[in-house]
Coordinates of C-alpha atoms and ligand atoms in Angstrom, one line a residue:
X167 CA 249.4 123.0 157.5
X168 CA 252.9 122.3 159.4
X169 CA 252.8 124.1 162.7
X170 CA 256.2 125.3 163.9
X171 CA 256.2 128.4 165.7
X172 CA 253.7 130.7 167.5
X173 CA 254.8 133.5 164.9
X174 CA 254.9 132.0 161.5
X175 CA 251.4 133.2 160.7
X176 CA 249.7 130.0 160.2
X177 CA 248.1 130.0 163.8
X178 CA 244.9 132.0 163.7
X179 CA 242.3 131.8 166.4
X180 CA 239.0 130.2 165.4
X181 CA 237.4 133.6 165.7
X182 CA 239.9 135.2 163.3
X183 CA 239.5 132.1 160.6
X184 CA 235.5 132.5 160.8
X185 CA 235.8 136.0 160.3
X186 CA 237.9 135.3 157.0
X187 CA 235.6 132.7 156.0
X188 CA 232.2 134.7 156.3
X189 CA 234.3 138.1 155.2
X190 CA 231.4 140.4 153.9
X191 CA 228.8 137.4 153.3
X192 CA 225.7 139.1 154.6
X193 CA 223.5 137.0 157.1
X194 CA 220.6 135.5 155.8
X195 CA 217.9 137.1 158.4
X196 CA 217.4 140.7 159.7
X197 CA 218.4 139.6 163.2
X198 CA 221.5 137.4 163.2
X199 CA 222.3 135.2 166.0
X200 CA 225.7 134.7 167.1
X201 CA 226.4 131.3 168.6
X202 CA 230.3 131.2 168.5
X203 CA 231.6 132.8 171.7
X204 CA 231.7 130.5 174.9
X205 CA 231.3 134.1 176.8
X206 CA 228.6 133.0 180.0
X207 CA 226.0 135.6 180.2
X208 CA 224.2 134.2 182.9
X209 CA 223.9 136.4 186.3
X210 CA 227.4 136.8 187.8
X211 CA 227.1 136.8 191.9
X212 CA 225.9 140.1 192.9
X213 CA 228.4 140.7 195.8
X214 CA 231.4 140.9 193.4
X215 CA 231.7 144.4 193.0
X216 CA 231.1 145.2 197.0
X217 CA 234.2 142.8 197.5
X218 CA 236.5 144.4 195.3
X219 CA 235.5 148.2 196.9
X220 CA 236.0 146.3 199.9
X221 CA 239.5 145.8 199.1
X222 CA 240.0 148.7 196.8
X223 CA 243.2 149.9 198.9
X224 CA 245.0 146.8 197.4
X225 CA 245.3 148.6 194.0
X226 CA 247.9 150.6 195.7
X227 CA 250.0 147.8 196.1
X228 CA 251.7 145.3 194.2
X229 CA 249.8 141.8 194.5
X230 CA 251.7 138.5 195.9
X231 CA 252.2 136.7 192.6
X232 CA 251.5 133.5 194.7
X233 CA 248.4 134.8 195.5
X234 CA 247.1 135.8 198.9
X235 CA 246.5 133.4 202.1
X236 CA 242.9 134.1 201.8
X237 CA 242.5 133.4 198.3
X238 CA 244.5 130.2 198.2
X239 CA 242.6 129.2 201.6
X240 CA 239.4 129.6 199.8
X241 CA 240.4 127.5 197.0
X242 CA 241.6 125.0 199.3
X243 CA 238.4 124.9 200.8
X244 CA 236.3 124.7 197.8
X245 CA 238.4 121.8 196.5
X246 CA 237.9 120.1 199.6
X247 CA 234.2 120.6 200.0
X248 CA 233.9 119.5 195.8
X249 CA 236.0 116.5 195.8
X250 CA 235.9 115.3 199.5
X251 CA 239.5 116.4 199.8
X252 CA 239.2 118.4 203.3
X253 CA 242.5 119.3 204.7
X254 CA 244.2 117.1 201.7
X255 CA 245.7 120.0 199.6
X256 CA 248.2 122.5 201.2
X257 CA 247.0 125.8 200.0
X258 CA 250.9 126.9 200.3
X259 CA 252.4 124.7 198.0
X260 CA 249.8 122.8 195.9
X261 CA 247.7 125.7 194.9
X262 CA 248.7 128.7 192.5
X263 CA 246.1 131.2 191.5
X264 CA 246.3 132.4 188.0
X265 CA 244.5 135.5 185.9
X266 CA 242.0 132.9 184.3
X267 CA 243.0 129.1 183.5
X268 CA 244.0 130.3 179.9
X269 CA 247.3 131.8 181.1
X270 CA 248.1 129.3 183.9
X271 CA 247.6 126.4 180.7
X272 CA 249.9 128.5 178.2
X273 CA 252.6 128.9 181.2
X274 CA 252.6 125.3 182.2
X275 CA 254.2 124.2 179.0
X276 CA 257.4 125.7 179.8
X277 CA 258.2 124.0 183.3
X278 CA 256.9 120.9 181.4
X279 CA 259.5 121.2 178.8
X280 CA 262.3 122.0 181.1
X281 CA 261.5 118.9 183.5
X282 CA 262.4 116.9 179.9
X283 CA 265.3 118.6 179.2
X284 CA 267.5 115.4 179.7
X285 CA 265.7 113.7 176.7
X286 CA 267.9 114.2 173.6
X287 CA 264.7 114.0 171.4
X288 CA 262.6 117.0 170.8
X289 CA 260.0 117.2 173.5
X290 CA 256.3 116.5 172.6
X291 CA 253.4 117.9 174.1
X292 CA 250.1 115.9 173.8
X293 CA 246.9 117.2 173.5
X294 CA 243.2 116.3 172.9
X295 CA 242.1 117.4 169.5
X296 CA 239.9 119.4 169.2
X297 CA 241.8 121.2 171.9
X298 CA 241.6 124.7 173.4
X299 CA 244.0 127.1 171.6
X300 CA 246.2 127.9 174.6
X301 CA 247.4 124.5 175.0
X302 CA 249.0 124.9 171.4
X303 CA 250.1 128.0 172.0
X304 CA 252.3 126.8 175.0
X305 CA 253.6 123.9 173.1
X306 CA 254.8 126.0 170.4
X307 CA 256.2 129.1 172.8
X308 CA 258.0 126.2 174.5
X309 CA 259.5 124.5 171.7
X310 CA 257.6 121.2 171.7
X311 CA 256.3 119.4 169.2
X312 CA 252.4 119.4 169.4
X313 CA 251.0 116.1 168.9
X314 CA 247.0 115.9 168.3
X315 CA 245.2 113.1 170.0
X316 CA 242.0 112.8 168.0
X317 CA 239.0 112.6 170.3
X318 CA 236.0 111.4 168.2
X319 CA 232.9 109.7 168.8
X320 CA 234.3 106.4 168.1
X321 CA 236.9 107.0 171.2
X322 CA 234.1 108.3 173.3
X323 CA 235.1 111.9 172.5
X324 CA 238.3 111.6 174.7
X325 CA 241.9 110.5 173.3
X326 CA 242.2 106.9 172.7
X327 CA 244.8 106.0 175.6
X328 CA 245.2 102.2 174.3
X329 CA 246.8 104.0 171.1
X330 CA 248.8 106.2 173.0
X331 CA 250.1 103.6 175.3
X332 CA 251.0 101.5 172.0
X333 CA 253.7 104.2 171.2
X334 CA 256.5 104.1 173.7
X335 CA 258.7 106.3 171.4
X336 CA 256.5 109.2 171.7
X337 CA 255.8 108.8 175.3
X338 CA 259.2 108.8 176.3
X339 CA 259.9 112.2 174.8
X340 CA 256.2 113.4 175.9
X341 CA 256.5 116.4 178.4
X342 CA 253.0 117.1 178.9
X343 CA 249.4 115.7 178.1
X344 CA 246.5 118.2 178.0
X345 CA 243.2 116.7 178.7
X346 CA 239.9 118.6 179.0
X347 CA 237.2 117.2 181.5
X348 CA 234.1 117.9 180.5
X349 CA 235.4 118.8 177.1
X350 CA 235.0 121.8 175.0
X351 CA 233.6 121.3 172.4
X352 CA 232.2 117.8 172.8
X353 CA 231.0 117.7 176.4
X354 CA 232.6 114.4 177.2
X355 CA 233.4 113.8 181.0
X356 CA 236.7 111.6 181.9
X357 CA 235.7 109.0 184.6
X358 CA 237.8 108.2 187.0
X359 CA 239.4 104.9 185.7
X360 CA 240.2 107.2 182.6
X361 CA 241.7 109.7 184.8
X362 CA 243.9 107.4 186.8
X363 CA 245.2 105.7 183.5
X364 CA 246.2 109.0 181.8
X365 CA 248.3 109.8 185.5
X366 CA 249.6 106.3 185.4
X367 CA 251.2 107.2 182.0
X368 CA 252.2 110.4 183.3
X369 CA 254.1 108.8 186.1
X370 CA 255.7 105.8 184.2
X371 CA 257.0 107.9 181.4
X372 CA 257.2 111.2 183.7
X373 CA 255.4 113.6 181.9
X374 CA 252.9 116.1 183.4
X375 CA 249.3 115.6 183.1
X376 CA 247.6 119.2 182.6
X377 CA 244.0 118.6 183.4
X378 CA 241.6 121.4 182.2
X379 CA 238.6 121.3 184.4
X380 CA 237.3 125.0 183.6
X381 CA 233.7 123.3 182.9
X382 CA 233.6 121.0 185.8
X383 CA 230.6 122.9 187.2
X384 CA 228.3 122.7 184.7
X385 CA 227.1 119.5 184.4
X386 CA 223.5 117.6 184.2
X387 CA 223.8 114.5 186.3
X388 CA 226.5 113.6 188.8
X389 CA 229.5 116.1 189.3
X390 CA 232.2 115.2 187.0
X391 CA 235.1 113.4 188.7
X392 CA 238.4 115.6 189.3
X393 CA 242.0 114.8 188.6
X394 CA 242.8 115.8 192.4
X395 CA 240.1 113.6 193.5
X396 CA 241.5 110.2 191.5
X397 CA 245.3 111.2 192.5
X398 CA 244.5 111.6 196.2
X399 CA 244.0 108.0 196.5
X400 CA 247.3 107.0 195.0
X401 CA 250.3 106.8 197.1
X402 CA 252.2 109.4 195.1
X403 CA 249.2 111.8 195.5
X404 CA 249.4 114.7 193.3
X405 CA 252.8 113.8 191.6
X406 CA 252.8 114.6 188.0
X407 CA 249.3 116.0 187.8
X408 CA 248.1 119.6 187.7
X409 CA 244.6 120.8 187.2
X410 CA 243.3 124.1 186.0
X411 CA 240.3 125.7 187.2
X412 CA 238.4 129.4 187.2
X413 CA 235.6 131.4 188.1
X414 CA 234.9 132.2 184.4
X415 CA 232.4 129.8 183.6
X416 CA 231.3 128.3 187.0
X417 CA 230.2 132.0 188.2
X418 CA 229.9 133.9 184.9
X419 CA 232.7 136.0 185.6
X420 CA 235.1 135.7 182.8
X421 CA 236.0 139.4 183.2
X422 CA 237.3 138.9 186.5
X423 CA 240.2 137.0 185.1
X424 CA 240.4 134.5 188.4
X425 CA 241.5 131.0 187.9
X426 CA 243.9 128.3 189.6
X427 CA 246.1 125.4 188.9
X428 CA 246.3 122.8 192.0
X429 CA 248.4 119.8 192.3
X430 CA 252.1 118.8 192.0
X431 CA 253.9 121.0 194.6
X432 CA 257.2 121.1 192.9
X433 CA 255.9 121.7 189.5
X434 CA 253.8 124.5 190.7
X435 CA 256.9 126.0 192.3
X436 CA 258.5 125.9 188.9
X437 CA 255.5 127.4 187.0
X438 CA 255.6 130.0 189.9
X439 CA 259.0 131.1 189.3
X440 CA 258.1 131.5 185.4
X441 CA 255.2 133.5 186.5
X442 CA 257.3 135.5 188.7
X443 CA 259.4 136.6 185.8
X444 CA 256.3 137.1 183.1
X445 CA 253.3 136.4 184.3
X446 CA 250.5 138.6 185.3
X447 CA 249.8 139.0 189.2
X448 CA 245.9 138.7 190.0
X449 CA 245.3 142.4 191.3
X450 CA 244.4 142.0 195.1
X451 CA 241.0 143.4 195.2
X452 CA 240.4 140.5 192.6
X453 CA 241.7 138.0 194.9
X454 CA 239.6 139.3 197.7
X455 CA 236.4 138.9 195.8
X456 CA 237.5 135.7 194.2
X457 CA 238.0 134.0 197.5
X458 CA 234.2 135.1 198.5
X459 CA 232.9 133.5 195.3
X460 CA 234.7 130.2 195.6
X461 CA 233.1 130.2 198.7
X462 CA 229.5 130.6 197.6
X463 CA 227.9 127.8 195.7
X464 CA 224.1 128.8 195.3
X465 CA 224.6 130.8 192.5
X466 CA 226.7 127.8 191.0
X467 CA 223.3 125.9 191.6
X468 CA 221.4 128.3 189.6
X469 CA 223.7 128.6 186.7
X470 CA 223.5 124.9 186.4
X471 CA 219.8 124.8 186.3
X472 CA 219.9 127.7 183.6
X473 CA 221.9 125.5 181.3
X474 CA 219.8 122.4 182.0
X475 CA 217.0 124.6 180.6
X476 CA 218.8 125.3 177.3
X477 CA 219.8 121.7 176.9
X478 CA 216.0 120.7 177.4
X479 CA 215.3 123.4 174.5
X480 CA 218.4 121.8 172.3
X481 CA 216.4 118.2 173.1
X482 CA 213.5 119.2 172.1
X483 CA 214.2 121.1 168.9
X484 CA 217.0 119.0 167.5
X485 CA 216.1 115.4 168.8
X486 CA 218.6 113.5 167.1
X487 CA 219.3 115.4 164.3
X488 CA 223.2 116.3 163.5
X489 CA 223.9 113.2 165.7
X490 CA 222.7 115.3 168.8
X491 CA 223.1 113.9 172.2
X492 CA 222.9 115.8 175.6
X493 CA 226.5 116.2 176.6
X494 CA 227.4 115.2 180.1
X495 CA 228.9 118.4 180.8
X496 CA 229.9 121.9 179.5
X497 CA 227.9 124.3 177.7
X498 CA 228.3 123.7 174.1
X499 CA 226.6 121.5 171.1
X500 CA 228.6 119.5 168.8
X501 CA 226.9 118.9 165.8
X502 CA 227.6 116.7 163.1
X503 CA 226.5 118.6 159.8
X504 CA 227.7 116.2 157.1
X505 CA 223.8 116.3 156.1
X506 CA 225.0 119.5 154.1
X507 CA 228.5 119.1 153.7
X508 CA 231.9 119.9 155.7
X509 CA 231.8 122.5 158.3
X510 CA 232.9 125.5 156.7
X511 CA 230.3 124.8 154.4
X512 CA 227.9 124.4 157.2
X513 CA 229.0 127.3 158.7
X514 CA 228.5 129.5 155.6
X515 CA 225.0 128.0 154.6
X516 CA 224.0 128.6 158.5
X517 CA 225.0 132.2 158.1
X518 CA 223.8 132.9 154.8
X519 CA 220.5 131.2 155.0
X520 CA 219.4 131.6 158.4
X521 CA 221.8 134.4 159.8
X522 CA 222.9 131.8 162.5
X523 CA 227.0 132.2 163.0
X524 CA 228.5 128.9 164.4
X525 CA 232.0 127.9 164.4
X526 CA 233.4 125.3 161.8
X527 CA 234.7 122.5 163.8
X528 CA 238.0 122.0 162.0
X529 CA 238.9 125.3 163.4
X530 CA 239.0 124.1 167.1
X531 CA 241.3 120.9 165.8
X532 CA 244.2 120.3 163.6
X533 CA 244.9 117.2 161.7
X534 CA 245.6 114.2 164.1
X535 CA 248.2 111.6 164.0
X536 CA 246.1 109.9 161.3
X537 CA 245.8 112.9 159.2
X538 CA 242.3 113.4 159.9
X539 CA 240.6 116.7 161.3
X540 CA 238.3 115.4 163.9
X541 CA 236.2 118.8 163.7
X542 CA 235.8 118.5 159.8
X543 CA 232.2 117.8 159.7
X544 CA 231.1 119.4 163.0
X545 CA 230.2 122.9 164.1
X546 CA 230.1 124.4 167.9
X547 CA 227.4 126.1 169.1
X548 CA 227.8 128.1 172.4
X549 CA 224.7 127.6 174.6
X550 CA 225.1 131.2 176.3
X551 CA 222.1 133.0 174.9
X552 CA 219.0 132.9 176.8
X553 CA 216.5 130.0 176.2
X554 CA 214.2 131.8 173.8
X555 CA 217.1 132.9 171.5
X556 CA 218.9 129.5 171.5
X557 CA 215.2 128.1 170.6
X558 CA 215.0 130.6 167.6
X559 CA 218.5 130.0 166.0
X560 CA 217.8 125.9 166.4
X561 CA 214.6 126.1 165.1
X562 CA 215.7 128.3 162.1
X563 CA 218.3 125.6 160.8
X564 CA 217.0 122.4 162.1
X565 CA 215.2 121.1 158.9
X566 CA 218.4 122.4 156.5
X567 CA 219.1 119.9 153.6
X568 CA 221.9 120.3 151.1
Ligands
PLP725 C1 238.7 124.8 177.4 C2 238.7 125.7 178.1 N1 239.9 125.7 178.8 C3 240.3 127.3 179.5 C4 239.5 128.5 179.0 C5 239.9 129.7 179.6 O1 239.2 130.0 180.6 P1 239.3 131.1 181.3 O2 240.9 131.6 181.0 O3 238.4 132.2 181.5 O4 239.7 130.7 182.9 C6 238.4 128.2 178.3 C7 237.6 129.4 177.9 O5 236.8 129.4 177.2 C8 238.1 127.0 177.7 O6 237.0 127.1 176.6

């Protein structure tokens, strides 16, 4: 499949492709369980509705696209506490609220390509593979060539930066590199050395590192290191780096549409200009409520505990089947289904025989530079249901054989 544009019909979301795959196939269980969507279902903070009401008069105003001082201040405070960066980030120039991280990740491709206009060759946008669909959407919409950097078990589920460094021709036309840590779907976490190396490459070859950290608060052991934390220790501070985060996973508020981009100030100025033309503003009451949510950590701790309990279930039921290992972060299982066949066959089998709906791994990735799709033998499972439902779903198919 050659990807040339957003509109050529070859880009279907993983969910649309799954619908086509299962088309009309009845589930093999009277109570089907859908494990496809990464939509959090844990409790959202109880005070959100009251905060929205408190600021309801703001619905009568066009909201500031740069975000309110209150919201940017609350995000800066959160970054300060979470990453040991108190007072180290300028909320006026180095933080840009977005309506969820998705639109920020998408729009960031435009200024990234704009910065590379002096290069004669077609700009490339590199992305971890598997990847979140907005990265590909952004690359194609901005006219860049998407380049997929396979992240497999052999590379620690993160792109191989040695291999990338060995390709200076590609790096010379690279406009951006999208990385995700903790990674969706594998749950791998980039350590400080990995991020520092990716950032050094970005600076040497003058591209922008777009680091998607929206699962940063869902982890089992130590909190994942953040890009800003690594960059703050360098003389260039946040130059060539923008991180993205949101309240969707941290606070179980995917419907609030509240996130942010933070880092390289001049880059964010351009991103602001792009969003000011075509991007959505975050409604004023949403900004007010979001500020309160970033300031509260207790619900985040409880949320982490809830996911840990679900992973306990996965540990107990799966053991080491399907090459399962408890991931460092995020809330997915990335299971190697080669015992029964390729990922589409596996997804169809789990649906037809057990009424369990999962996403074929290949739908979350593309063929990488070596021609292989790193998801070809995997399926992704989102651990968003309660523990009992997850146990039942996993127990239904754990002993599946070809
Ligand atoms: C890796 C990744 N990045 C970004 C997003 C976007 O999340 P939101 O726009 O809700 O912040 C998601 C949502 O599922 C995701 O999985």
